Amino acid sequence: MRRTLFLSIALALQVAAGTAAADPARAATQAIAAQPLDSALNALSRQTGLQFVYSAQVAGNPRSPGVQAGLSADAALARLLSGTGLRYRYLNATTVTIEADTGSTPTSSLPDAAAPSLAAATPTAPTAEGMGAQNLETIQVTGSYSRSLEQAVDVKRANIGFSDSIVATDVADFPEQNLAEALQRVPGVTIERSKGLGTKVNVRGLPSEYTLVSINDLATASGSGGRDVEFDMFASEIIQQVTVQKSPTAADEEGGIAGAVKISTARPFDYKERKLVLSAEGAHNSISEEVDPRFAFLAADTWGDWGGLVSFSKAKRTNRTDSTSGINFRPMSRFLGASGTRGTQAAAVLARDAGVNVQNRTNTDETNLIVFQDKVGDRVYLNEQDKWGATASLQYQPSSTFSVTFDAMLGGYDTTEDEYDAAAYSASSRSTLDTIHDYDATTLAEYGMVVLRDVSYTATQHEMLSKERINKTDYSQYSVALDWKGEDWYVDAMAGFSGAEKTSDFSNLKHVAYAPSRTRWTGRSGETVPSAASNGFDMYNSPDKYLFEAYETTLEKVKDDKYAAQVNVTRMLDLAFLPALHSVKFGARYTDKSKQRQYGELKITGPAAGDSAWVNKRTLADSPLQWISDIVPGGDYSIKDLDWQQVSNDYARSAFRYPGFHTPFDAGQYYQVDEKVTSLYAMTDFAFDIGSVPVTANAGVRYVDTAVTSFGYHPIQRPDGSTGYTDTPVSKDGSYDDLLPSLNMTAELAHGLLLRAAASKTMMRPALTDIAYKRTASWSSFRFTDGNPDLKPTYAKQWEVGLEQYLDNGALLAASYFRKNIDGVVINSFTGIVPDVAVYNANGSLNGIYDFDVYQPVNAKGAYQVDGVELVAQLPLGMFHPLLDGFGINANYTMLDSSLAGESSLGIRTPMPGLSEKTWNLTAYYENSRFDARVSYNHKDEYVESIGYDMYPIWRDAYGQLDVSIGYRITDNLKVSLKGINLTNEITSGYTMDPSFPTMYEASGRRISLGLRADF
C-alpha cells in the first residue's frame, strides 16, 4: 500500500510579480511512463520548469497514464490527470496546484499575456480562488523496500526497450555482501560464486565477458585480465541505481551481447534537502567464527545553484571455506603413453582387473575414453578482504534546464587468501596402476567410456601445500557531465577516465612424498587411503615423510586505463507533414583503452638465490607445524572428522623469502593492447496511435570504427641452444568497423497493458588476452602459439517480444521471449606455418631446420542460438485485501535453451560454460511504518563450469540460497537491522559428467549481521 506520505513536488510558491515566466506551452522533453502521480509530476517538473503543489490528503496518489513525447506542458498535464478525478490550476506562470475536480468552470487568474493555452486541458480556465500556499502539505517520504520496488518498476516502464533495475534502498539495504549479489535479484541475471561469495555477473546465461559494465556512463576498468568486471570489488553502499539494459538503442555504447549493466552513483540534487546517512554493522561467519565490521556514511546538501555529496564505505570480510574434492577425470593416456614398465603395467592391469584390452597404447582416441581420478584432497581456505569505496559529486544547477556535474569514485580492494591442502596426485610421473578394485563401464557407456572408480597406485604423489594469494586492486574514476535543455534542442556531454591497477602475489610452499596409495570416489567427492601394498603411510600424520620440493612464487601486475568522451544532441520536432516524428537524436563517442600485463615466476629451493640445498633434504617436520584447527580461525575441519598439520603462510613468507628476494617480471609474458574506438549514431523517436492504441518507437543505427595495436615479446632460440626473447616488442595492428541497427517499440494495448518488442544487432569485442600479440614456443613440438590482433568481434542478431501489465501501487506482471543468434565465437585453431626455423640442441649444435605450426584464436564459422523466457511478478498483496496491507511478493523466473555447445575434443556436446537452463528468485516481504522483514530465495540450476582437458565437462550442481533481513525503525531517524545470508548453510558441489563422479563438496557457512543505520 502506498501510504498518505508523499513527496510534494513544489518546495515554494513564486507568486510575486516579476517572476520570470516559463513557457508551459513548449514541448515536453520526452515521454513519461505511466506511474504514480507524484513521480510523473516530478518528471514533468524537471522537463518544463513548472512547480506543482498539492495536498497529499486531497489528491491521494493515483496511477497516471503515460504521456508520449512532444506534447505541450498543458497537454501532458491533462493527460497525466486524465481519469484521476483531479484538475490543475495556475497560480502564476510557473506554479500549478493540483486539486479535486469539482466540475466548475473557473477562469484564469493570470494576465492575458502570461496565460498559457489551455485548449488541451479538461479544466478550461482556473480561478484565483482555492487553497493558498500556506495550507498545502510538504511531507518527505522515507525510504522503504516497497517504494524502491515501485521506483524500479517506474524506470522499467519509462525505458522504451527491455530493462530491469534496482534502486538505492534495494541495493544498499538488502542483505548482500557486494554488488554482484545484489544484482542476482534482477530477472535474467545470475552470478558466479567463489568460496561462497558472488564475484561475476552473467546476464541471460552468457559468460560474464559478454556483458558491458559502466559507471556513470563510463565503461569500467577493473584490473582483470580480460574485459569482464569483478563486481565483488564494489561496495553496494556507494551505488544509487543499477539498470540491466537487455535491448540496446543506437545511443548505447556497444560491447555487450548479453546486455549492459549501467551503474549510477548518488548526486546531491537526487535529494530534496540536506541528507546525512550513517551505518555500522558487525557480521559473523559460522565457520570462521570471526566478527567483521562494516561502516558507511553519505552526506549531501545543496545551497542555491550548487550541491555537493560525499560517501564512504569500508568493510572487512573473513570467510572460511572447507572443501574436499576429487578433481576431474584424467585420461589413461597419462600412464598408457608412458615408456617402459609404467605403460606396459598399466595395460596389463587394465586387462587383468577390468577386462579392458588396449589395442594401441599411443592412440589417444582410444586411451582418452579410459579415465581415473586426477587429484584428491582436503582443503581449507581463509579469505580475508579489506574493501573501501568513496564517491564525491559536485553539481552546478542554476535552473532545471542546465547542470554541470563532476563525479569521482575511488576505491581499494585487498584480499589475502590462505589455502592449506592435504592432497594426493594419482597421476604421478613415477606411478602407474597397481590394482583396480572397482570400475564402471555402464554409466558413460553412450560415450564408450570406462571409469576406474577405485584404484591402488604404485607411487602416488602426496602433497602438503601452503598457498597464499595476495591481491591488491586500486581503482579510480573521474568524469564531468553537462546537461542543457532548450526549447527544442537538448545537449548532454560527458568526458572521463576510469582506471584500475591490480597486483597479484602468489606463493606455494610444496612438500611431497611418494608412496603406494588407494584413491576412490566417495558419496561427497573422493578420498585417498593407505594402499594394501607395502610402504604405505598415513598421509595426514607423517610430516617426516614429506620432502621440501620448492617455495614457488608468481607475481602479476595488470594496469587498465580507459578514457572516453561523448556528446549527444536531441532535436525536438513538431512537423505538420509528419506529426508522428517527435525527435531526432545523434551523437558521437570516442574511447581510448590501454591494458598492460606483466608476469613473472620464481622457485626458491634454498636459503639463498640459486641455492638448492633444501630440495629433497629438508622435511615438513623441519618447520614449525600447526594443526589445521588452530592455523585458521573456526576450529575443526567441518567436512570430515579429520585434522592435520601444516606450515602457516605467515611463517613461510618470513622463513623462505631470503633477504633481497623478489619475483622478477618475465619479458616474454609482457603484453600491451591499445584500443581506440570512434562511434557515431543517429536515431529517431516516434509516437503515434494505431486506432485507439498509443505506440512509441525508437529506431536508429550506430557506426563503430575500432583500431587495435597490440605488442609483446616473442621467444627466440639462440645458436648456443639457449632460449630468450626478442630485444624489442613485436607489434601488430588490427581494425574493423560495423553498423549496428536497433529498433524498440512499445504499444499500450489497454490501460497499463504494454506490448514491448525489440530487435538489434550487437557485438562483443574479443578478450584482450586473445588480441595480445604475444607468442609462446614449443621447440620440441615445433609449434608457436600466438595472440591475434586481427580478431573480429563476436556478433549477435537478437529480438525480443513481451507483455507487461502495470497495476496500482507498483504491481507488475510481465512475460517476454527472446532469441539471440550468435556468430564469430572465438576458438583456437591452426592458422599457418612459419618455415625454416632453426632449432638448436642444449649443447649449441644444430638440431635441424623445421617448419613450425602456428595456432591462434580465430573467429569460428557458423552461428549458435540462445532462446529464453523471462517471467516477472511484483505484487503488493494489500491490493487484494486490506488485511494483507504491507505484505508483498517480488519474483522472477528465467528459462534458457541454447545450441551453443562447449568445446570437447571427445565430441560431448554441452551447454556453454556458465549457462544454467533455469534460474529463479522469490522475495516475500512485510513492512509498516516501523517494522520490515524480507525473506529471499535465489536458485540457479546446474551448469557446466569448465571442460577438463578440453574433453570432459565438469558440472556445478544446482544451488539455492536463503537470505533474510529484519529491520525496526526505533525513531524516525534510527533503524536497527538483523540480516542473515545463506541461513540454511547450503553446500556448493559438482561432478564430472555424472553425479556419481563428484568433484567437489564445499562449505562456506552462514553469515549473520547486526547493523544500525541513522538518517538525518
Coordinates of N, CA, C and O in Angstrom, one line a residue, residues 261-318:
V261 N 25.2 -3.6 -18.0 CA 24.9 -3.2 -16.6 C 25.3 -1.8 -16.4 O 26.5 -1.4 -16.5
K262 N 24.3 -0.9 -16.1 CA 24.6 0.5 -16.0 C 24.4 0.9 -14.5 O 23.3 0.9 -14.0
I263 N 25.5 1.4 -14.0 CA 25.6 1.7 -12.5 C 25.6 3.2 -12.4 O 26.4 3.9 -13.1
S264 N 24.8 3.8 -11.5 CA 24.8 5.2 -11.2 C 25.2 5.4 -9.7 O 24.6 4.7 -8.9
T265 N 26.0 6.4 -9.5 CA 26.3 6.8 -8.1 C 25.4 8.0 -7.7 O 24.9 8.6 -8.6
A266 N 25.3 8.2 -6.5 CA 24.4 9.3 -6.0 C 25.0 10.7 -6.3 O 26.2 10.9 -6.4
R267 N 24.1 11.7 -6.5 CA 24.4 13.1 -6.8 C 23.6 13.9 -5.8 O 22.5 13.6 -5.4
P268 N 24.1 15.1 -5.5 CA 23.5 15.9 -4.5 C 22.0 16.3 -4.8 O 21.2 16.3 -3.9
F269 N 21.7 16.6 -6.1 CA 20.3 17.0 -6.4 C 19.4 15.8 -6.5 O 18.2 16.0 -6.8
D270 N 19.9 14.6 -6.2 CA 19.0 13.5 -6.1 C 18.1 13.6 -4.8 O 17.1 13.0 -4.6
Y271 N 18.6 14.5 -3.9 CA 17.9 14.6 -2.6 C 17.3 16.0 -2.5 O 17.9 17.0 -3.0
K272 N 16.1 16.1 -1.9 CA 15.4 17.4 -1.9 C 15.8 18.3 -0.8 O 15.4 19.5 -0.7
E273 N 16.6 17.7 0.1 CA 17.1 18.5 1.3 C 18.4 17.9 1.8 O 18.9 16.9 1.2
R274 N 19.0 18.5 2.7 CA 20.2 18.0 3.3 C 20.0 16.6 3.7 O 19.0 16.2 4.3
K275 N 21.1 15.8 3.5 CA 21.0 14.4 3.7 C 22.2 13.9 4.4 O 23.4 14.2 3.9
L276 N 22.1 13.1 5.5 CA 23.2 12.5 6.2 C 22.8 11.1 6.6 O 21.8 10.9 7.2
V277 N 23.6 10.1 6.1 CA 23.3 8.7 6.4 C 24.5 8.1 7.0 O 25.6 8.2 6.5
L278 N 24.4 7.5 8.2 CA 25.5 6.8 8.9 C 25.0 5.3 9.1 O 23.9 5.1 9.6
S279 N 25.9 4.4 8.9 CA 25.6 3.0 9.2 C 26.8 2.2 9.7 O 27.9 2.5 9.3
A280 N 26.5 1.3 10.6 CA 27.6 0.4 11.1 C 27.0 -1.0 11.2 O 25.8 -1.2 11.5
E281 N 27.9 -2.0 11.0 CA 27.4 -3.4 11.0 C 28.5 -4.3 11.5 O 29.7 -4.1 11.2
G282 N 28.1 -5.3 12.2 CA 29.0 -6.4 12.6 C 28.5 -7.7 12.0 O 27.3 -8.0 12.2
A283 N 29.3 -8.5 11.3 CA 28.8 -9.7 10.7 C 29.6 -10.9 11.2 O 30.9 -10.9 11.3
H284 N 29.0 -12.0 11.4 CA 29.6 -13.3 12.0 C 29.5 -14.4 11.0 O 28.4 -14.7 10.5
N285 N 30.6 -15.0 10.7 CA 30.6 -16.2 9.8 C 30.6 -17.5 10.6 O 31.4 -17.6 11.6
S286 N 29.8 -18.4 10.3 CA 29.6 -19.6 11.1 C 30.7 -20.5 11.1 O 30.9 -21.3 12.1
I287 N 31.6 -20.5 10.1 CA 32.7 -21.4 10.0 C 34.0 -20.7 10.6 O 34.7 -21.3 11.5
S288 N 34.3 -19.5 10.2 CA 35.5 -18.8 10.7 C 35.2 -18.4 12.2 O 36.2 -18.2 12.9
E289 N 33.9 -18.1 12.5 CA 33.6 -17.6 13.8 C 34.2 -16.2 14.1 O 34.3 -15.8 15.3
E290 N 34.5 -15.5 13.0 CA 35.0 -14.2 13.2 C 33.9 -13.2 13.0 O 32.9 -13.4 12.3
V291 N 34.0 -12.0 13.7 CA 33.0 -10.9 13.6 C 33.7 -9.8 12.8 O 34.8 -9.3 13.2
D292 N 33.1 -9.4 11.7 CA 33.8 -8.4 10.8 C 33.0 -7.1 10.8 O 31.7 -7.1 10.8
P293 N 33.7 -5.9 10.9 CA 33.0 -4.6 10.9 C 32.7 -4.1 9.5 O 33.4 -4.5 8.5
R294 N 31.8 -3.3 9.4 CA 31.4 -2.6 8.1 C 30.8 -1.2 8.5 O 29.9 -1.1 9.3
F295 N 31.4 -0.2 7.9 CA 30.9 1.2 8.1 C 30.6 1.9 6.8 O 31.3 1.7 5.8
A296 N 29.7 2.9 6.9 CA 29.4 3.7 5.7 C 28.8 5.0 6.1 O 28.1 5.0 7.1
F297 N 29.0 6.0 5.3 CA 28.3 7.2 5.5 C 28.1 8.0 4.2 O 28.9 7.7 3.2
L298 N 27.1 8.8 4.1 CA 26.8 9.6 2.9 C 26.3 11.0 3.5 O 25.5 11.0 4.4
A299 N 26.9 12.0 2.9 CA 26.4 13.4 3.2 C 26.2 14.2 2.0 O 27.0 14.2 1.1
A300 N 25.1 14.8 1.9 CA 24.7 15.6 0.7 C 24.0 16.9 1.1 O 23.2 16.8 2.1
D301 N 24.2 17.9 0.4 CA 23.5 19.2 0.6 C 23.5 20.0 -0.6 O 24.4 19.8 -1.5
T302 N 22.6 20.9 -0.7 CA 22.5 21.9 -1.8 C 22.4 23.3 -1.2 O 21.8 23.5 -0.1
W303 N 23.0 24.2 -1.9 CA 23.0 25.6 -1.5 C 22.9 26.5 -2.7 O 23.8 26.6 -3.5
G304 N 21.7 27.0 -2.9 CA 21.4 27.8 -4.1 C 21.6 26.9 -5.4 O 20.9 25.9 -5.5
D305 N 22.4 27.3 -6.3 CA 22.7 26.6 -7.5 C 23.7 25.5 -7.4 O 23.9 24.8 -8.4
W306 N 24.2 25.3 -6.2 CA 25.3 24.3 -6.1 C 24.9 23.2 -5.1 O 24.0 23.4 -4.3
G307 N 25.5 22.1 -5.4 CA 25.2 20.9 -4.5 C 26.5 20.1 -4.4 O 27.3 20.0 -5.3
G308 N 26.6 19.4 -3.2 CA 27.8 18.6 -3.0 C 27.4 17.3 -2.3 O 26.5 17.3 -1.5
L309 N 28.1 16.2 -2.6 CA 27.9 14.9 -2.0 C 29.2 14.2 -1.8 O 30.0 14.2 -2.7
V310 N 29.3 13.6 -0.7 CA 30.4 12.6 -0.5 C 29.9 11.4 0.2 O 28.9 11.4 1.0
S311 N 30.5 10.2 -0.1 CA 30.1 9.0 0.5 C 31.4 8.2 0.7 O 32.4 8.3 0.0
F312 N 31.3 7.3 1.7 CA 32.5 6.5 2.0 C 32.0 5.2 2.7 O 31.0 5.2 3.5
S313 N 32.6 4.1 2.3 CA 32.2 2.8 3.0 C 33.5 2.0 3.1 O 34.4 2.1 2.3
K314 N 33.6 1.2 4.2 CA 34.7 0.4 4.5 C 34.2 -0.9 5.1 O 33.3 -0.9 6.0
A315 N 34.7 -2.0 4.6 CA 34.2 -3.3 5.1 C 35.4 -4.3 5.2 O 36.3 -4.3 4.4
K316 N 35.3 -5.2 6.2 CA 36.2 -6.3 6.3 C 35.4 -7.6 6.3 O 34.3 -7.6 6.8
R317 N 36.0 -8.5 5.6 CA 35.3 -9.8 5.5 C 36.3 -11.0 5.8 O 37.4 -10.9 5.3
T318 N 35.9 -11.9 6.6 CA 36.7 -13.1 6.9 C 35.8 -14.3 6.6 O 34.9 -14.6 7.3

